[in-house]
Short mmCIF file of C-alpha atoms and ligand atoms in Angstrom, two decimals:
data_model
loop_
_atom_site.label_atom_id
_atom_site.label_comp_id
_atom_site.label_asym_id
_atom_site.label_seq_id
_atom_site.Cartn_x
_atom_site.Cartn_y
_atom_site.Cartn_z
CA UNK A 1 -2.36 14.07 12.58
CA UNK A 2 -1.99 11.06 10.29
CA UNK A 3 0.25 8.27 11.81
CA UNK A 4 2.93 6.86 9.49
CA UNK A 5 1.95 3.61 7.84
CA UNK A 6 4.95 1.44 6.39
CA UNK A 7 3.66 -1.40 5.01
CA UNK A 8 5.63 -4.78 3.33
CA UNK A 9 5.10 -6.10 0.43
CA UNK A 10 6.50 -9.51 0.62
CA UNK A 11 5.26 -9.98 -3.29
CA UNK A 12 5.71 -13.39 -4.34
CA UNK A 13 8.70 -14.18 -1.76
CA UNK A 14 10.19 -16.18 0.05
CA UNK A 15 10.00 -19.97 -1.36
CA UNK A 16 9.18 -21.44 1.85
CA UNK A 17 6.82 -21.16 4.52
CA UNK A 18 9.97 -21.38 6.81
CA UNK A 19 12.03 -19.08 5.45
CA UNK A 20 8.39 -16.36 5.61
CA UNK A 21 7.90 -17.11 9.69
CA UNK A 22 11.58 -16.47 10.04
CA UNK A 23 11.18 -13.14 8.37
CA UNK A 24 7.80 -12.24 9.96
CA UNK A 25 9.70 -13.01 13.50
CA UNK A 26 13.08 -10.78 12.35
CA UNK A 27 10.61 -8.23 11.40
CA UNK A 28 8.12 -8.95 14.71
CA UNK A 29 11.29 -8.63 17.53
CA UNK A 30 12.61 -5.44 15.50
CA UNK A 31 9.59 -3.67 15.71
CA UNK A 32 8.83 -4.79 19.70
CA UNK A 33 6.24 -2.75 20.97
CA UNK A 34 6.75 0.62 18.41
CA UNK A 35 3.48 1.75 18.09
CA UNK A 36 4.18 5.22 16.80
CA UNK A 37 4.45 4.16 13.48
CA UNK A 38 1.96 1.70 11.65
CA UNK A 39 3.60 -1.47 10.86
CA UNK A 40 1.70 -4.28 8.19
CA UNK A 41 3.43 -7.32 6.34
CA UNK A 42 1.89 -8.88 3.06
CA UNK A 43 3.22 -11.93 2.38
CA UNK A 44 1.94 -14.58 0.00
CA UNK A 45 -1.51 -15.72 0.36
CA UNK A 46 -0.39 -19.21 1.07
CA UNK A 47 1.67 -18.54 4.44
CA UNK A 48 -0.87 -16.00 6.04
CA UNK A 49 -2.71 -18.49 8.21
CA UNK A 50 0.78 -19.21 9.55
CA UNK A 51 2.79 -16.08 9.94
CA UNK A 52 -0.83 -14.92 11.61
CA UNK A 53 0.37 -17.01 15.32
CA UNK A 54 3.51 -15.51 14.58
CA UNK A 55 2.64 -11.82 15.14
CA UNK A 56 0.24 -12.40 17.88
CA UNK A 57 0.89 -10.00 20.43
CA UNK A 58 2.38 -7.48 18.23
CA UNK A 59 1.53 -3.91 16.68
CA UNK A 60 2.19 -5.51 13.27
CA UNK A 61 -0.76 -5.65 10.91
CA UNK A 62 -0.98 -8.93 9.08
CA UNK A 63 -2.34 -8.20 4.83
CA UNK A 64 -3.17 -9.85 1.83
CA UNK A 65 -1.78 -8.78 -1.56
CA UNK A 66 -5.11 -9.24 -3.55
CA UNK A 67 -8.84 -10.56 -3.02
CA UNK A 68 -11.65 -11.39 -5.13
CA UNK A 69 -15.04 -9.14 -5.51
CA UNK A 70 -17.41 -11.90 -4.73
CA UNK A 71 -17.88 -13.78 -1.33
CA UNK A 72 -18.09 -17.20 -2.38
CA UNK A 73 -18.72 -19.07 -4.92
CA UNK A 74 -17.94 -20.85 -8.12
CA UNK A 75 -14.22 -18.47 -8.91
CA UNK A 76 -11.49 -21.01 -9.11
CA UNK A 77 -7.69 -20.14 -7.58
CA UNK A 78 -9.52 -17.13 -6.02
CA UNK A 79 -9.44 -16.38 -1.96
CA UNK A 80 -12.51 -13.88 -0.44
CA UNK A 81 -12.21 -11.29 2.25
CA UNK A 82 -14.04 -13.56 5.05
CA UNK A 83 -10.97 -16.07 4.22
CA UNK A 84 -8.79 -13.41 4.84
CA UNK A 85 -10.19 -12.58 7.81
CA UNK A 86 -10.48 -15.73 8.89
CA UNK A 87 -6.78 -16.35 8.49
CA UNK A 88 -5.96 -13.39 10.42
CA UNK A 89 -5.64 -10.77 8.11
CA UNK A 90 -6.26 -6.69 8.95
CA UNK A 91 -5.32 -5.49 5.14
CA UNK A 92 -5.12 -6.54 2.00
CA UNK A 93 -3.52 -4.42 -1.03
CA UNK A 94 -5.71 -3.72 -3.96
CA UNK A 95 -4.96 -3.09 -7.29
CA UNK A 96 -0.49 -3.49 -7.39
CA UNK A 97 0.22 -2.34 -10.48
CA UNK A 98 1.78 -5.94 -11.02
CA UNK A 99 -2.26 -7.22 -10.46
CA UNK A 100 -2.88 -3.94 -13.34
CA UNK A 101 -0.17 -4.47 -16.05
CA UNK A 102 0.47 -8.29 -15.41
CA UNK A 103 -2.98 -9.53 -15.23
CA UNK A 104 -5.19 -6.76 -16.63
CA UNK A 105 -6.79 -5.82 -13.40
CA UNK A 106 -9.01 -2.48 -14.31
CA UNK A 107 -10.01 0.75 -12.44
CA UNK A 108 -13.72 -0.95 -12.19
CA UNK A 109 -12.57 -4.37 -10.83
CA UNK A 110 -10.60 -3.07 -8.26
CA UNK A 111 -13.34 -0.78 -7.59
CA UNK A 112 -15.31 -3.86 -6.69
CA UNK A 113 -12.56 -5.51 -5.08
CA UNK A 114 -12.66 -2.62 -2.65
CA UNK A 115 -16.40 -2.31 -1.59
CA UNK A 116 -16.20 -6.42 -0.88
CA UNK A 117 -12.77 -5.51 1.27
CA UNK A 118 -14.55 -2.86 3.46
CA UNK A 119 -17.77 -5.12 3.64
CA UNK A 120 -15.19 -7.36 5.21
CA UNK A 121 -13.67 -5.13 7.50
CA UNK A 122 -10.42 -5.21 5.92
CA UNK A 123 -8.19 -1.87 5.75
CA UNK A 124 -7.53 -1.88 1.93
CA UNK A 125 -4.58 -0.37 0.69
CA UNK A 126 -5.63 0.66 -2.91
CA UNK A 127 -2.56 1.46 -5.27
CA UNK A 128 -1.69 3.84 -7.95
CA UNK A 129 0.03 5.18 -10.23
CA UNK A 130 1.83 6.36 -13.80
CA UNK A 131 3.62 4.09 -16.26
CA UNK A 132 6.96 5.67 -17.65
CA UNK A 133 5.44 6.19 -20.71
CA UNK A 134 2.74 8.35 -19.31
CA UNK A 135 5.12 10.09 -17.14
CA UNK A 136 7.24 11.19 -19.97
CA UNK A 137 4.35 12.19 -21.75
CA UNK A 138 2.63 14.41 -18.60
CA UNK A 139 0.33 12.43 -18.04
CA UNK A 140 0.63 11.38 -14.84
CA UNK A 141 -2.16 13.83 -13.40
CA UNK A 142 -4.50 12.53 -15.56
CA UNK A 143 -4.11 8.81 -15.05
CA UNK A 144 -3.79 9.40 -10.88
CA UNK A 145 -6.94 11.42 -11.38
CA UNK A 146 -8.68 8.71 -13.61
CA UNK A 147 -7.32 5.56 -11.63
CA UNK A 148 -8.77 7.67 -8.24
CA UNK A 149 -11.81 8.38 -9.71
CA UNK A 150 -13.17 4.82 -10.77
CA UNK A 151 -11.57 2.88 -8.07
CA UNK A 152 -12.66 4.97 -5.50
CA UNK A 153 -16.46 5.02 -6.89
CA UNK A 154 -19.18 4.94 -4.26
CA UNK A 155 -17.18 5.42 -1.45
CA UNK A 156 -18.78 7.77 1.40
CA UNK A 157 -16.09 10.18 2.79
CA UNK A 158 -16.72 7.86 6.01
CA UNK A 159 -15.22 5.10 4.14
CA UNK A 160 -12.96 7.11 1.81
CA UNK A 161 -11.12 7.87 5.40
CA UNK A 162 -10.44 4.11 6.01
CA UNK A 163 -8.81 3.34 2.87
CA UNK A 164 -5.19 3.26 2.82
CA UNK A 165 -3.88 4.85 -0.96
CA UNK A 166 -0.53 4.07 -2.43
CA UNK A 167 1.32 6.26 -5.26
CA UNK A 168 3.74 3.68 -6.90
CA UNK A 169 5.05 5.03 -9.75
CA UNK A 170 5.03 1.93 -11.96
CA UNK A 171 8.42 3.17 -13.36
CA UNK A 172 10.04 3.20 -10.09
CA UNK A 173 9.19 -0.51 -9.15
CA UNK A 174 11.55 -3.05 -8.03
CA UNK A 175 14.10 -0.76 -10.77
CA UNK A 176 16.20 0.93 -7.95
CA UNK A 177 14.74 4.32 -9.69
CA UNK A 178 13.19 6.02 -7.07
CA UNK A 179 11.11 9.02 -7.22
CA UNK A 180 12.64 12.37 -5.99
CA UNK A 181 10.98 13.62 -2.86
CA UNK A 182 9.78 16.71 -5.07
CA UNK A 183 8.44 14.46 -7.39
CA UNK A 184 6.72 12.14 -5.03
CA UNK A 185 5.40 14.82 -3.06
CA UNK A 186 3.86 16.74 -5.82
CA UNK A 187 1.84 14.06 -7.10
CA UNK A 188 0.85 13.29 -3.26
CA UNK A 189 -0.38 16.47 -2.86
CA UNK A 190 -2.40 16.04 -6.50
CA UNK A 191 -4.31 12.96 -4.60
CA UNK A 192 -4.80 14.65 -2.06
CA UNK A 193 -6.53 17.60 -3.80
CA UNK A 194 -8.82 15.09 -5.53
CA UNK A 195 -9.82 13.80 -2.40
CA UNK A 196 -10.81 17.01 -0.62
CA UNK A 197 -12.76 18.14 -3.90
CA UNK A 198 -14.49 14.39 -3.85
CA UNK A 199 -14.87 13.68 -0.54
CA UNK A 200 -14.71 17.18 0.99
CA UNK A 201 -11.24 18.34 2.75
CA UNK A 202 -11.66 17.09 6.40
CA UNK A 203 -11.91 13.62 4.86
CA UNK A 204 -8.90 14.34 2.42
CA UNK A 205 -7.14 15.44 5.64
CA UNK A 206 -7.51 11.68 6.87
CA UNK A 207 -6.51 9.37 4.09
CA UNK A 208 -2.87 8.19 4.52
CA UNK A 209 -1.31 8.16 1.30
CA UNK A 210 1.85 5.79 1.22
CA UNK A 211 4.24 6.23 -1.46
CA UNK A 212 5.89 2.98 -3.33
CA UNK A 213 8.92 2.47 -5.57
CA UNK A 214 12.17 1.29 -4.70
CA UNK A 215 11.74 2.97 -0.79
CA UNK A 216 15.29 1.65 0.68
CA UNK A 217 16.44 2.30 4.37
CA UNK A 218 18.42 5.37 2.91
CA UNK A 219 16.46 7.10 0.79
CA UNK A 220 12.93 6.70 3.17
CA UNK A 221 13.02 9.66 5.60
CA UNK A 222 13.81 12.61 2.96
CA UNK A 223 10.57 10.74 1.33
CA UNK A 224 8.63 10.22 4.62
CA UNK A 225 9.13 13.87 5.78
CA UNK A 226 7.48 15.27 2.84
CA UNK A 227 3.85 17.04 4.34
CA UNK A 228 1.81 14.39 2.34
CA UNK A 229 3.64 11.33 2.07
CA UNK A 230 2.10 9.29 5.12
CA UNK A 231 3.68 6.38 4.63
CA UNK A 232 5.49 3.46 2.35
CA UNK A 233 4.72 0.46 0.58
CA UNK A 234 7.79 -1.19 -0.01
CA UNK A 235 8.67 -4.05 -2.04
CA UNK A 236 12.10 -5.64 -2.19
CA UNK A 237 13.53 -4.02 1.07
CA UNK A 238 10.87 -5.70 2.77
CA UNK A 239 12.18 -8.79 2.70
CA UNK A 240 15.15 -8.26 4.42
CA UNK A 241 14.93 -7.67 8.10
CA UNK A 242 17.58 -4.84 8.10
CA UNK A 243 16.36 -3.06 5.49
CA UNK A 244 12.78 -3.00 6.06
CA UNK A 245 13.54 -1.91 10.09
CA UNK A 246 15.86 1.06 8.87
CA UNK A 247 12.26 2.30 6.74
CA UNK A 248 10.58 1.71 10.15
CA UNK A 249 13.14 3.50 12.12
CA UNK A 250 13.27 6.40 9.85
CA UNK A 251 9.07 6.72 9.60
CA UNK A 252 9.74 6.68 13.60
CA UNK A 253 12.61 9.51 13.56
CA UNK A 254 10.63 11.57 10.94
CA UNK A 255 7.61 11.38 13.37
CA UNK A 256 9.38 12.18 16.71
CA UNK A 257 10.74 15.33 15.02
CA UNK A 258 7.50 16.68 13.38
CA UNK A 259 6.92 16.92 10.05
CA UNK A 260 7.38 20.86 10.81
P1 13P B 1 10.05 -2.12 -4.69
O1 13P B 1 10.19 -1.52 -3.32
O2 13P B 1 10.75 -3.44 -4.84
O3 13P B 1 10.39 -1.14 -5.77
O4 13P B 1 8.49 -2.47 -4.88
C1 13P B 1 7.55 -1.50 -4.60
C2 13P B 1 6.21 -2.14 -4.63
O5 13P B 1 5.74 -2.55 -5.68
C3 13P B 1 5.50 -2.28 -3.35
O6 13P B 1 4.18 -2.66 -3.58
#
């Protein structure tokens, strides 16, 4: 049914445009022709237009890490979806939590952010998820269910089944706390109940749902087998060849055995 996605979130790494073709070529002769699981890289804005040559010929999807709303015009610093495009992008992730919590990015702008990335034929990859705060104080339904709500608004279930979601737990980012499988899952299965009562359940069937938060070569396939964890959106492993293969390798083990 849904084909594992395992996406890389290069964040604001490496320094040099050198050292990100290097790791976009590691990354591009690991994955050879594997086309049984999805494969994207995100790397800074800055390098797409060059790592884009570099994965020619390749499975690997290229994406951005943010866009703006608009499709031109007077925005200083920002980059639209035709430029993506037109550097060679496929996908472009919407709404890290970094993007929420650093820079104040809200349900509604990323709502907007997301009808301008599907006008552009990008595959968005729209994330969410609790703070540790809210998590301790069981919340975390309600803020998945309000962040889904308002970023998601307007979407037809047409759409709704293009759109890549990640659940990144904001408390296990880049801090080597990882969500348990049972944890993960449960709240995977929450989204996916919101979608099926939103967009009706043969669209809520569709949407791959990646889950983000310290996702490490040895803790990805007890996370990947889970029934509604399609995927992973992983940040720090990604930027070592090794590390980000062994994801890739277990999304491809997890898929040749079933998910049962
Ligand atoms: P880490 O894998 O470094 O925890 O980052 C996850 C993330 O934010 C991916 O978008």
């Amino acid at each position: 049914m849904r084909t594992l996605f395992v996406a890389g979130n290069w964040k604001m790494n490496p320094n040099s445009a050198e050292a990100a073709v290097a790791l976009a070529e590691a990354v591009k002769s690991g994955v050879g022709q594997a086309v049984d699981v999805r494969v994207a890289v995100c790397p800074p804005a800055i390098y797409l237009s060059r790592i884009d040559p570099v994965l020619a010929g390749s499975p690997i999807g290229l994406g951005a890490q943010n866009m703006h709303a608009k499709p031109d015009g007077a925005y200083t610093g920002e980059i639209s979806g035709a430029m993506l495009v037109d550097a060679g992008c496929t996908h472009v992730i919407l709404g890290h939590s970094e993007r929420r919590h650093g820079q104040g990015e809200t349900d509604d702008a990323v709502n907007g952010k997301l009808h301008a990335a599907l006008a552009a034929q990008l595959i968005p990859i729209v994330c969410i998820g609790e703070t540790r705060l809210e998590r301790e104080s069981d919340l975390t339904e309600d803020v998945v269910a309000r962040q889904l709500e308002h970023s998601l608004a307007g979407l037809s279930p047409e759409q709704m089944a293009g759109v890549v979601l990640a659940y990144e737990p904001v408390w296990a980012i880049g801090t080597g706390l990882t969500a348990t499988p049972q944890q993960a899952q449960a709240v995977h299965a929450f989204i996916r109940r919101q979608l099926a009562a939103k967009f009706g359940e043969a669209t809520a069937a569709r949407v791959v749902v990646q889950y983000g938060g310290s996702v490490k070569a040895d803790n990805a396939a007890e996370l990947l087998a889970c029934p509604d964890i399609d995927g992973a959106l992983v940040g720090g492993a990604s930027l070592k060849p090794a590390d980000f293969l062994g994801i890739i390798e277990a999304g491809q083990s997890v898929t040749a055995k079933g998910k049962g």
